[in-house]
């Protein structure tokens, strides 16, 4: 069976662990050559490289802090140089900080917004400029969150960043379509990842979360990666400007309450 990403190169930001790592493995499995990214190259990156090479795919790792525009621009340009082209950009890197609204510091606000929104903005801009200059089609998939729709008390900056990402994606879908660039969001709900480790370890809190999920379980990183792979592929050639929720029905259930 033909690989859906044969002769394609994908960059996945924040791909050392969790959903980003799952996306890298899924796209590699489906035939893509992959560029990994993280703050620093460590044993997690080494493991992923071994796994992807075992699939017969090319792979490289680039260090970059997505909250820095200069580093983001360099990341995209360096990624293009590695394999001579770039077809798919997965803007996965993100973070959250917990604080009640009255206690949020400017530093924490900036870190969240710079990583989750500004970094995505300028990574996509740099990628789009490349696509235009080479007259190449491109695909962008952003990792949003159910909190682009659902409130999340004590995480105001995070919610604002994801709400902004929703509008950025919708706006760019229109603006980049003439360049043959598609852009969509994937919005995970409660997923078993390192960022949710505290929740997974708190049985009482976990029980409360699961009560609001119609499927009554946490999501798996592989389930999110499957939707990312669909949106990045030609199977989704007529899909742009959309958000695909991967949340076990959480968003719909919340809206019905």
PDB file of N, CA and C in Angstrom, residues 154-238:
ATOM      1  N   UNK A 154      -8.379  29.733  36.141  1.00  0.00           N
ATOM      2  CA  UNK A 154      -6.984  29.715  36.599  1.00  0.00           C
ATOM      3  C   UNK A 154      -5.984  29.452  35.468  1.00  0.00           C
ATOM      4  N   UNK A 155      -6.481  29.472  34.231  1.00  0.00           N
ATOM      5  CA  UNK A 155      -5.599  29.321  33.066  1.00  0.00           C
ATOM      6  C   UNK A 155      -5.994  30.349  32.003  1.00  0.00           C
ATOM      7  N   UNK A 156      -6.200  31.581  32.425  1.00  0.00           N
ATOM      8  CA  UNK A 156      -6.717  32.616  31.522  1.00  0.00           C
ATOM      9  C   UNK A 156      -5.805  32.853  30.317  1.00  0.00           C
ATOM     10  N   UNK A 157      -4.507  32.977  30.547  1.00  0.00           N
ATOM     11  CA  UNK A 157      -3.581  33.245  29.442  1.00  0.00           C
ATOM     12  C   UNK A 157      -3.597  32.102  28.431  1.00  0.00           C
ATOM     13  N   UNK A 158      -3.657  30.881  28.928  1.00  0.00           N
ATOM     14  CA  UNK A 158      -3.703  29.708  28.055  1.00  0.00           C
ATOM     15  C   UNK A 158      -4.946  29.750  27.174  1.00  0.00           C
ATOM     16  N   UNK A 159      -6.106  30.035  27.786  1.00  0.00           N
ATOM     17  CA  UNK A 159      -7.358  30.099  27.029  1.00  0.00           C
ATOM     18  C   UNK A 159      -7.313  31.201  25.975  1.00  0.00           C
ATOM     19  N   UNK A 160      -6.758  32.355  26.339  1.00  0.00           N
ATOM     20  CA  UNK A 160      -6.638  33.463  25.383  1.00  0.00           C
ATOM     21  C   UNK A 160      -5.752  33.050  24.205  1.00  0.00           C
ATOM     22  N   UNK A 161      -4.662  32.356  24.493  1.00  0.00           N
ATOM     23  CA  UNK A 161      -3.746  31.933  23.421  1.00  0.00           C
ATOM     24  C   UNK A 161      -4.426  30.970  22.458  1.00  0.00           C
ATOM     25  N   UNK A 162      -5.242  30.057  22.989  1.00  0.00           N
ATOM     26  CA  UNK A 162      -5.905  29.081  22.131  1.00  0.00           C
ATOM     27  C   UNK A 162      -7.091  29.701  21.393  1.00  0.00           C
ATOM     28  N   UNK A 163      -7.770  30.650  22.042  1.00  0.00           N
ATOM     29  CA  UNK A 163      -8.825  31.378  21.346  1.00  0.00           C
ATOM     30  C   UNK A 163      -8.249  32.185  20.189  1.00  0.00           C
ATOM     31  N   UNK A 164      -7.089  32.788  20.413  1.00  0.00           N
ATOM     32  CA  UNK A 164      -6.406  33.523  19.355  1.00  0.00           C
ATOM     33  C   UNK A 164      -5.965  32.611  18.226  1.00  0.00           C
ATOM     34  N   UNK A 165      -5.545  31.406  18.591  1.00  0.00           N
ATOM     35  CA  UNK A 165      -5.101  30.437  17.589  1.00  0.00           C
ATOM     36  C   UNK A 165      -6.266  30.031  16.680  1.00  0.00           C
ATOM     37  N   UNK A 166      -7.451  29.908  17.272  1.00  0.00           N
ATOM     38  CA  UNK A 166      -8.641  29.593  16.474  1.00  0.00           C
ATOM     39  C   UNK A 166      -8.874  30.662  15.410  1.00  0.00           C
ATOM     40  N   UNK A 167      -8.846  31.930  15.800  1.00  0.00           N
ATOM     41  CA  UNK A 167      -9.088  33.011  14.840  1.00  0.00           C
ATOM     42  C   UNK A 167      -7.943  33.147  13.845  1.00  0.00           C
ATOM     43  N   UNK A 168      -6.710  32.951  14.300  1.00  0.00           N
ATOM     44  CA  UNK A 168      -5.567  32.997  13.388  1.00  0.00           C
ATOM     45  C   UNK A 168      -5.733  31.955  12.285  1.00  0.00           C
ATOM     46  N   UNK A 169      -6.129  30.764  12.672  1.00  0.00           N
ATOM     47  CA  UNK A 169      -6.300  29.678  11.710  1.00  0.00           C
ATOM     48  C   UNK A 169      -7.400  29.995  10.708  1.00  0.00           C
ATOM     49  N   UNK A 170      -8.516  30.525  11.181  1.00  0.00           N
ATOM     50  CA  UNK A 170      -9.617  30.868  10.287  1.00  0.00           C
ATOM     51  C   UNK A 170      -9.209  31.984   9.322  1.00  0.00           C
ATOM     52  N   UNK A 171      -8.491  32.975   9.846  1.00  0.00           N
ATOM     53  CA  UNK A 171      -8.082  34.104   9.009  1.00  0.00           C
ATOM     54  C   UNK A 171      -7.069  33.670   7.951  1.00  0.00           C
ATOM     55  N   UNK A 172      -6.091  32.859   8.373  1.00  0.00           N
ATOM     56  CA  UNK A 172      -5.053  32.427   7.442  1.00  0.00           C
ATOM     57  C   UNK A 172      -5.573  31.446   6.405  1.00  0.00           C
ATOM     58  N   UNK A 173      -6.624  30.709   6.749  1.00  0.00           N
ATOM     59  CA  UNK A 173      -7.214  29.795   5.767  1.00  0.00           C
ATOM     60  C   UNK A 173      -7.645  30.569   4.528  1.00  0.00           C
ATOM     61  N   UNK A 174      -8.200  31.755   4.746  1.00  0.00           N
ATOM     62  CA  UNK A 174      -8.623  32.620   3.635  1.00  0.00           C
ATOM     63  C   UNK A 174      -7.421  33.260   2.951  1.00  0.00           C
ATOM     64  N   UNK A 175      -6.513  33.766   3.745  1.00  0.00           N
ATOM     65  CA  UNK A 175      -5.395  34.535   3.193  1.00  0.00           C
ATOM     66  C   UNK A 175      -4.373  33.668   2.458  1.00  0.00           C
ATOM     67  N   UNK A 176      -4.205  32.420   2.925  1.00  0.00           N
ATOM     68  CA  UNK A 176      -3.175  31.562   2.340  1.00  0.00           C
ATOM     69  C   UNK A 176      -3.700  30.612   1.268  1.00  0.00           C
ATOM     70  N   UNK A 177      -5.013  30.524   1.126  1.00  0.00           N
ATOM     71  CA  UNK A 177      -5.580  29.622   0.118  1.00  0.00           C
ATOM     72  C   UNK A 177      -5.066  29.895  -1.298  1.00  0.00           C
ATOM     73  N   UNK A 178      -4.915  31.180  -1.705  1.00  0.00           N
ATOM     74  CA  UNK A 178      -4.388  31.426  -3.056  1.00  0.00           C
ATOM     75  C   UNK A 178      -2.963  30.900  -3.251  1.00  0.00           C
ATOM     76  N   UNK A 179      -2.252  30.681  -2.156  1.00  0.00           N
ATOM     77  CA  UNK A 179      -0.890  30.141  -2.239  1.00  0.00           C
ATOM     78  C   UNK A 179      -0.884  28.616  -2.182  1.00  0.00           C
ATOM     79  N   UNK A 180      -2.081  28.031  -2.145  1.00  0.00           N
ATOM     80  CA  UNK A 180      -2.249  26.570  -2.030  1.00  0.00           C
ATOM     81  C   UNK A 180      -1.702  26.045  -0.695  1.00  0.00           C
ATOM     82  N   UNK A 181      -1.937  26.833   0.347  1.00  0.00           N
ATOM     83  CA  UNK A 181      -1.557  26.430   1.703  1.00  0.00           C
ATOM     84  C   UNK A 181      -2.826  26.227   2.516  1.00  0.00           C
ATOM     85  N   UNK A 182      -2.998  25.022   3.036  1.00  0.00           N
ATOM     86  CA  UNK A 182      -4.129  24.730   3.918  1.00  0.00           C
ATOM     87  C   UNK A 182      -3.678  24.827   5.372  1.00  0.00           C
ATOM     88  N   UNK A 183      -4.594  25.244   6.255  1.00  0.00           N
ATOM     89  CA  UNK A 183      -4.256  25.355   7.673  1.00  0.00           C
ATOM     90  C   UNK A 183      -5.470  24.988   8.522  1.00  0.00           C
ATOM     91  N   UNK A 184      -5.270  24.117   9.491  1.00  0.00           N
ATOM     92  CA  UNK A 184      -6.344  23.666  10.372  1.00  0.00           C
ATOM     93  C   UNK A 184      -5.824  23.502  11.798  1.00  0.00           C
ATOM     94  N   UNK A 185      -6.774  23.436  12.721  1.00  0.00           N
ATOM     95  CA  UNK A 185      -6.467  23.179  14.135  1.00  0.00           C
ATOM     96  C   UNK A 185      -6.910  21.784  14.530  1.00  0.00           C
ATOM     97  N   UNK A 186      -6.169  21.177  15.435  1.00  0.00           N
ATOM     98  CA  UNK A 186      -6.627  19.992  16.158  1.00  0.00           C
ATOM     99  C   UNK A 186      -6.731  20.407  17.622  1.00  0.00           C
ATOM    100  N   UNK A 187      -7.876  20.111  18.237  1.00  0.00           N
ATOM    101  CA  UNK A 187      -8.131  20.552  19.611  1.00  0.00           C
ATOM    102  C   UNK A 187      -8.339  19.350  20.529  1.00  0.00           C
ATOM    103  N   UNK A 188      -7.275  18.896  21.194  1.00  0.00           N
ATOM    104  CA  UNK A 188      -7.425  17.776  22.122  1.00  0.00           C
ATOM    105  C   UNK A 188      -8.160  18.199  23.389  1.00  0.00           C
ATOM    106  N   UNK A 189      -8.830  17.253  23.996  1.00  0.00           N
ATOM    107  CA  UNK A 189      -9.418  17.451  25.310  1.00  0.00           C
ATOM    108  C   UNK A 189      -8.480  16.893  26.358  1.00  0.00           C
ATOM    109  N   UNK A 190      -9.007  16.068  27.255  1.00  0.00           N
ATOM    110  CA  UNK A 190      -8.189  15.455  28.306  1.00  0.00           C
ATOM    111  C   UNK A 190      -7.441  14.255  27.724  1.00  0.00           C
ATOM    112  N   UNK A 191      -6.144  14.403  27.568  1.00  0.00           N
ATOM    113  CA  UNK A 191      -5.313  13.372  26.944  1.00  0.00           C
ATOM    114  C   UNK A 191      -4.201  12.967  27.908  1.00  0.00           C
ATOM    115  N   UNK A 192      -3.883  11.702  27.921  1.00  0.00           N
ATOM    116  CA  UNK A 192      -2.822  11.188  28.808  1.00  0.00           C
ATOM    117  C   UNK A 192      -1.459  11.594  28.264  1.00  0.00           C
ATOM    118  N   UNK A 193      -0.924  12.700  28.784  1.00  0.00           N
ATOM    119  CA  UNK A 193       0.382  13.213  28.379  1.00  0.00           C
ATOM    120  C   UNK A 193       1.153  13.652  29.620  1.00  0.00           C
ATOM    121  N   UNK A 194       2.458  13.893  29.487  1.00  0.00           N
ATOM    122  CA  UNK A 194       3.233  14.367  30.634  1.00  0.00           C
ATOM    123  C   UNK A 194       2.682  15.654  31.251  1.00  0.00           C
ATOM    124  N   UNK A 195       2.072  16.540  30.432  1.00  0.00           N
ATOM    125  CA  UNK A 195       1.548  17.800  30.953  1.00  0.00           C
ATOM    126  C   UNK A 195       0.353  17.565  31.883  1.00  0.00           C
ATOM    127  N   UNK A 196      -0.284  16.385  31.757  1.00  0.00           N
ATOM    128  CA  UNK A 196      -1.446  16.046  32.587  1.00  0.00           C
ATOM    129  C   UNK A 196      -1.121  15.035  33.682  1.00  0.00           C
ATOM    130  N   UNK A 197       0.162  14.883  34.001  1.00  0.00           N
ATOM    131  CA  UNK A 197       0.564  13.861  34.960  1.00  0.00           C
ATOM    132  C   UNK A 197      -0.045  14.089  36.348  1.00  0.00           C
ATOM    133  N   UNK A 198      -0.128  15.343  36.772  1.00  0.00           N
ATOM    134  CA  UNK A 198      -0.725  15.630  38.084  1.00  0.00           C
ATOM    135  C   UNK A 198      -2.178  15.183  38.132  1.00  0.00           C
ATOM    136  N   UNK A 199      -2.893  15.419  37.051  1.00  0.00           N
ATOM    137  CA  UNK A 199      -4.294  14.991  36.970  1.00  0.00           C
ATOM    138  C   UNK A 199      -4.392  13.480  37.027  1.00  0.00           C
ATOM    139  N   UNK A 200      -3.543  12.804  36.299  1.00  0.00           N
ATOM    140  CA  UNK A 200      -3.582  11.343  36.257  1.00  0.00           C
ATOM    141  C   UNK A 200      -3.283  10.737  37.618  1.00  0.00           C
ATOM    142  N   UNK A 201      -2.503  11.445  38.427  1.00  0.00           N
ATOM    143  CA  UNK A 201      -2.123  10.948  39.751  1.00  0.00           C
ATOM    144  C   UNK A 201      -3.132  11.303  40.845  1.00  0.00           C
ATOM    145  N   UNK A 202      -4.106  12.144  40.499  1.00  0.00           N
ATOM    146  CA  UNK A 202      -5.118  12.580  41.469  1.00  0.00           C
ATOM    147  C   UNK A 202      -6.442  11.888  41.140  1.00  0.00           C
ATOM    148  N   UNK A 203      -6.733  10.785  41.817  1.00  0.00           N
ATOM    149  CA  UNK A 203      -7.898   9.957  41.477  1.00  0.00           C
ATOM    150  C   UNK A 203      -9.211  10.718  41.606  1.00  0.00           C
ATOM    151  N   UNK A 204      -9.326  11.561  42.629  1.00  0.00           N
ATOM    152  CA  UNK A 204     -10.557  12.314  42.839  1.00  0.00           C
ATOM    153  C   UNK A 204     -10.779  13.310  41.711  1.00  0.00           C
ATOM    154  N   UNK A 205      -9.736  14.041  41.365  1.00  0.00           N
ATOM    155  CA  UNK A 205      -9.842  15.035  40.298  1.00  0.00           C
ATOM    156  C   UNK A 205     -10.072  14.354  38.950  1.00  0.00           C
ATOM    157  N   UNK A 206      -9.388  13.237  38.733  1.00  0.00           N
ATOM    158  CA  UNK A 206      -9.545  12.493  37.481  1.00  0.00           C
ATOM    159  C   UNK A 206     -10.986  12.007  37.327  1.00  0.00           C
ATOM    160  N   UNK A 207     -11.564  11.501  38.418  1.00  0.00           N
ATOM    161  CA  UNK A 207     -12.956  11.027  38.394  1.00  0.00           C
ATOM    162  C   UNK A 207     -13.905  12.154  38.005  1.00  0.00           C
ATOM    163  N   UNK A 208     -13.652  13.352  38.528  1.00  0.00           N
ATOM    164  CA  UNK A 208     -14.478  14.512  38.215  1.00  0.00           C
ATOM    165  C   UNK A 208     -14.380  14.880  36.736  1.00  0.00           C
ATOM    166  N   UNK A 209     -13.167  14.807  36.190  1.00  0.00           N
ATOM    167  CA  UNK A 209     -12.964  15.117  34.770  1.00  0.00           C
ATOM    168  C   UNK A 209     -13.684  14.101  33.893  1.00  0.00           C
ATOM    169  N   UNK A 210     -13.538  12.837  34.205  1.00  0.00           N
ATOM    170  CA  UNK A 210     -14.127  11.780  33.386  1.00  0.00           C
ATOM    171  C   UNK A 210     -15.650  11.831  33.375  1.00  0.00           C
ATOM    172  N   UNK A 211     -16.240  12.355  34.443  1.00  0.00           N
ATOM    173  CA  UNK A 211     -17.700  12.472  34.511  1.00  0.00           C
ATOM    174  C   UNK A 211     -18.243  13.430  33.450  1.00  0.00           C
ATOM    175  N   UNK A 212     -17.398  14.354  32.984  1.00  0.00           N
ATOM    176  CA  UNK A 212     -17.817  15.328  31.973  1.00  0.00           C
ATOM    177  C   UNK A 212     -17.462  14.903  30.548  1.00  0.00           C
ATOM    178  N   UNK A 213     -16.877  13.715  30.411  1.00  0.00           N
ATOM    179  CA  UNK A 213     -16.496  13.206  29.093  1.00  0.00           C
ATOM    180  C   UNK A 213     -17.447  12.067  28.721  1.00  0.00           C
ATOM    181  N   UNK A 214     -18.268  12.229  27.702  1.00  0.00           N
ATOM    182  CA  UNK A 214     -19.218  11.183  27.340  1.00  0.00           C
ATOM    183  C   UNK A 214     -18.583   9.807  27.128  1.00  0.00           C
ATOM    184  N   UNK A 215     -17.375   9.743  26.592  1.00  0.00           N
ATOM    185  CA  UNK A 215     -16.717   8.445  26.385  1.00  0.00           C
ATOM    186  C   UNK A 215     -16.075   7.892  27.654  1.00  0.00           C
ATOM    187  N   UNK A 216     -16.067   8.703  28.741  1.00  0.00           N
ATOM    188  CA  UNK A 216     -15.654   8.255  30.076  1.00  0.00           C
ATOM    189  C   UNK A 216     -14.217   7.741  30.160  1.00  0.00           C
ATOM    190  N   UNK A 217     -13.331   8.356  29.391  1.00  0.00           N
ATOM    191  CA  UNK A 217     -11.918   8.007  29.486  1.00  0.00           C
ATOM    192  C   UNK A 217     -11.061   9.138  28.971  1.00  0.00           C
ATOM    193  N   UNK A 218      -9.775   9.084  29.315  1.00  0.00           N
ATOM    194  CA  UNK A 218      -8.806  10.021  28.762  1.00  0.00           C
ATOM    195  C   UNK A 218      -8.473   9.610  27.330  1.00  0.00           C
ATOM    196  N   UNK A 219      -8.083  10.590  26.540  1.00  0.00           N
ATOM    197  CA  UNK A 219      -7.658  10.284  25.187  1.00  0.00           C
ATOM    198  C   UNK A 219      -6.226   9.781  25.156  1.00  0.00           C
ATOM    199  N   UNK A 220      -5.860   9.172  24.044  1.00  0.00           N
ATOM    200  CA  UNK A 220      -4.495   8.686  23.827  1.00  0.00           C
ATOM    201  C   UNK A 220      -3.793   9.602  22.826  1.00  0.00           C
ATOM    202  N   UNK A 221      -2.495   9.769  23.000  1.00  0.00           N
ATOM    203  CA  UNK A 221      -1.748  10.642  22.088  1.00  0.00           C
ATOM    204  C   UNK A 221      -1.846  10.144  20.651  1.00  0.00           C
ATOM    205  N   UNK A 222      -1.923   8.834  20.486  1.00  0.00           N
ATOM    206  CA  UNK A 222      -2.015   8.266  19.138  1.00  0.00           C
ATOM    207  C   UNK A 222      -3.324   8.655  18.460  1.00  0.00           C
ATOM    208  N   UNK A 223      -4.381   8.846  19.255  1.00  0.00           N
ATOM    209  CA  UNK A 223      -5.667   9.236  18.688  1.00  0.00           C
ATOM    210  C   UNK A 223      -5.639  10.671  18.182  1.00  0.00           C
ATOM    211  N   UNK A 224      -4.898  11.528  18.858  1.00  0.00           N
ATOM    212  CA  UNK A 224      -4.718  12.902  18.384  1.00  0.00           C
ATOM    213  C   UNK A 224      -3.857  12.902  17.121  1.00  0.00           C
ATOM    214  N   UNK A 225      -2.796  12.121  17.138  1.00  0.00           N
ATOM    215  CA  UNK A 225      -1.879  12.055  16.002  1.00  0.00           C
ATOM    216  C   UNK A 225      -2.576  11.559  14.739  1.00  0.00           C
ATOM    217  N   UNK A 226      -3.551  10.683  14.904  1.00  0.00           N
ATOM    218  CA  UNK A 226      -4.284  10.169  13.747  1.00  0.00           C
ATOM    219  C   UNK A 226      -5.050  11.283  13.041  1.00  0.00           C
ATOM    220  N   UNK A 227      -5.630  12.189  13.801  1.00  0.00           N
ATOM    221  CA  UNK A 227      -6.371  13.302  13.208  1.00  0.00           C
ATOM    222  C   UNK A 227      -5.403  14.290  12.559  1.00  0.00           C
ATOM    223  N   UNK A 228      -4.273  14.524  13.213  1.00  0.00           N
ATOM    224  CA  UNK A 228      -3.241  15.389  12.623  1.00  0.00           C
ATOM    225  C   UNK A 228      -2.794  14.825  11.276  1.00  0.00           C
ATOM    226  N   UNK A 229      -2.561  13.518  11.237  1.00  0.00           N
ATOM    227  CA  UNK A 229      -2.113  12.881   9.997  1.00  0.00           C
ATOM    228  C   UNK A 229      -3.158  13.025   8.892  1.00  0.00           C
ATOM    229  N   UNK A 230      -4.419  12.886   9.241  1.00  0.00           N
ATOM    230  CA  UNK A 230      -5.487  13.067   8.250  1.00  0.00           C
ATOM    231  C   UNK A 230      -5.454  14.490   7.682  1.00  0.00           C
ATOM    232  N   UNK A 231      -5.411  15.484   8.567  1.00  0.00           N
ATOM    233  CA  UNK A 231      -5.449  16.876   8.117  1.00  0.00           C
ATOM    234  C   UNK A 231      -4.204  17.264   7.314  1.00  0.00           C
ATOM    235  N   UNK A 232      -3.090  16.620   7.609  1.00  0.00           N
ATOM    236  CA  UNK A 232      -1.844  16.919   6.892  1.00  0.00           C
ATOM    237  C   UNK A 232      -1.789  16.238   5.533  1.00  0.00           C
ATOM    238  N   UNK A 233      -2.668  15.283   5.308  1.00  0.00           N
ATOM    239  CA  UNK A 233      -2.620  14.482   4.088  1.00  0.00           C
ATOM    240  C   UNK A 233      -3.519  15.039   2.990  1.00  0.00           C
ATOM    241  N   UNK A 234      -3.351  14.493   1.779  1.00  0.00           N
ATOM    242  CA  UNK A 234      -4.187  14.899   0.650  1.00  0.00           C
ATOM    243  C   UNK A 234      -5.618  14.412   0.807  1.00  0.00           C
ATOM    244  N   UNK A 235      -5.866  13.512   1.742  1.00  0.00           N
ATOM    245  CA  UNK A 235      -7.234  13.073   2.005  1.00  0.00           C
ATOM    246  C   UNK A 235      -8.086  14.236   2.521  1.00  0.00           C
ATOM    247  N   UNK A 236      -7.425  15.230   3.091  1.00  0.00           N
ATOM    248  CA  UNK A 236      -8.114  16.414   3.617  1.00  0.00           C
ATOM    249  C   UNK A 236      -7.900  17.618   2.698  1.00  0.00           C
ATOM    250  N   UNK A 237      -7.760  17.366   1.408  1.00  0.00           N
ATOM    251  CA  UNK A 237      -7.421  18.431   0.452  1.00  0.00           C
ATOM    252  C   UNK A 237      -8.455  19.542   0.385  1.00  0.00           C
ATOM    253  N   UNK A 238      -9.703  19.271   0.834  1.00  0.00           N
ATOM    254  CA  UNK A 238     -10.755  20.281   0.771  1.00  0.00           C
ATOM    255  C   UNK A 238     -11.094  20.808   2.164  1.00  0.00           C
TER     256      UNK A 238
END
